[in-house]
């Protein structure tokens, strides 16, 4: 007996179609995103055959946006965000104004009205989170200056769209003459939105900075990988949903700040690894959901309007962004990267178009053009990105690990400079042992360098970081990070580059010890076990001496 299972059917249809079309796209050596979008067209309501549930597909896609922004936040510190505020804030606002003006001009020509033109132009001004981040991650430039500018620009756009969604119903009432209070009708919801966003940021910076790391550290102490994965997902989804429910900010913004808070802890790399499979799966469903919205009849019924819309998205607002970045004195490549990253529209555009139609502001034809423009711009963006990068972008070195000047053969590679790593480094320095530290937390890197250690800033899970650290000529690898499962992943990468390298790692639980030993770590040190062994040794020494006076002085501390 068949059960009515629209959720399962939507997931199965979306993933299967995406796999088939993505494989074809890969075979043709084009971006897989193109295949995912076409998969959405195949299972959408405007083509014959099976039709997936568009509402469910959109909700599943929202999960992808949440997880993707959470992952970006894990690698994006508050310092990184503030470092680009001088370009991201004015740049995003000016670019939104320029794109909105172009959209209003097109709407005026078509005859849609002033307020409809404002909503139409606003929908064309905001880029898709998923597409922008996928493009940056595919080229490993999220952590570069231009990548940080693009992400900061995206955050400002999201905040502006949050304000727009709050004010749009008020504007609609005022235009229809139903609202009273004049300017106060706009100032009041605007002020309320500012207070809500400020309240959310305050909660995240004051409460979240303590509660989130504490909760995950407790989970790590249990030694359960399954529980850790569940905790990371609960934080990402819970904070995003709570932010939207309590403060009316977007899911994406809430997830980004949750990731950024967690990214300041030593658990960020492991959290990123645990959420990666789900991030990829739901990001695919996002592109499928976009493809489902595409109505091919728009191309026939409104070809000139659609062509002008795509020109505004791909050329108009990108040119505005490029000129803004150049005006601030940034290199040509930075301007091109930001410009091409923004040459598409996505999630907020759909929300604005839907709300505008629901309020009777935006005609259905304008909504269809927006959706078709999103489909075409998202489809074209990977190709445009590759074309710009290959033809016009000036080559410049990307941010990456830099090797210390003198790295002798037979040195020790130390991963992590936390409480344990810093003590190991201090002992190496006292003995005159050559070593190099791998650390990816900026403030910890600065502290290690201030202590006189040779440091490589990078992720030990990346082969290029290990190669830069001289993995091929190293005598030992010491993994001092407080994450046993992540240490196993580092070991597997290291053993590919140097199969005979001796490895010592630390663990917090017997489960982690057994897992690390099973993957081939030579020696595993569990803190609690070493403390117990040392206490037993001291106890035996005290019994042999008859009292404690011969073995230790009152108040002395034994370090293990």
PDB file of C-alpha atoms in Angstrom, residues 216 219-220 222-234 270 274 278 485 511-512:
ATOM      1  CA  UNK A 216      30.126  22.020  22.842  1.00  0.00           C
ATOM      2  CA  UNK A 219      29.659  17.403  24.481  1.00  0.00           C
ATOM      3  CA  UNK A 220      33.281  16.849  23.425  1.00  0.00           C
ATOM      4  CA  UNK A 222      31.447  12.803  26.419  1.00  0.00           C
ATOM      5  CA  UNK A 223      33.594  11.436  23.574  1.00  0.00           C
ATOM      6  CA  UNK A 224      30.512  10.786  21.430  1.00  0.00           C
ATOM      7  CA  UNK A 225      30.955  11.813  17.796  1.00  0.00           C
ATOM      8  CA  UNK A 226      27.252  11.339  17.124  1.00  0.00           C
ATOM      9  CA  UNK A 227      26.287  13.625  20.005  1.00  0.00           C
ATOM     10  CA  UNK A 228      28.787  16.255  18.858  1.00  0.00           C
ATOM     11  CA  UNK A 229      27.356  16.235  15.328  1.00  0.00           C
ATOM     12  CA  UNK A 230      23.850  16.552  16.737  1.00  0.00           C
ATOM     13  CA  UNK A 231      24.932  19.436  18.995  1.00  0.00           C
ATOM     14  CA  UNK A 232      26.458  21.355  16.067  1.00  0.00           C
ATOM     15  CA  UNK A 233      23.297  20.953  13.980  1.00  0.00           C
ATOM     16  CA  UNK A 234      21.105  21.905  16.951  1.00  0.00           C
ATOM     17  CA  UNK A 270      35.627  19.730  13.619  1.00  0.00           C
ATOM     18  CA  UNK A 274      30.620  17.411  10.715  1.00  0.00           C
ATOM     19  CA  UNK A 278      24.413  18.095   5.040  1.00  0.00           C
ATOM     20  CA  UNK A 485      38.240  12.779  15.803  1.00  0.00           C
ATOM     21  CA  UNK A 511      36.256   6.238  22.737  1.00  0.00           C
ATOM     22  CA  UNK A 512      38.615   8.777  21.191  1.00  0.00           C
TER      23      UNK A 512
END
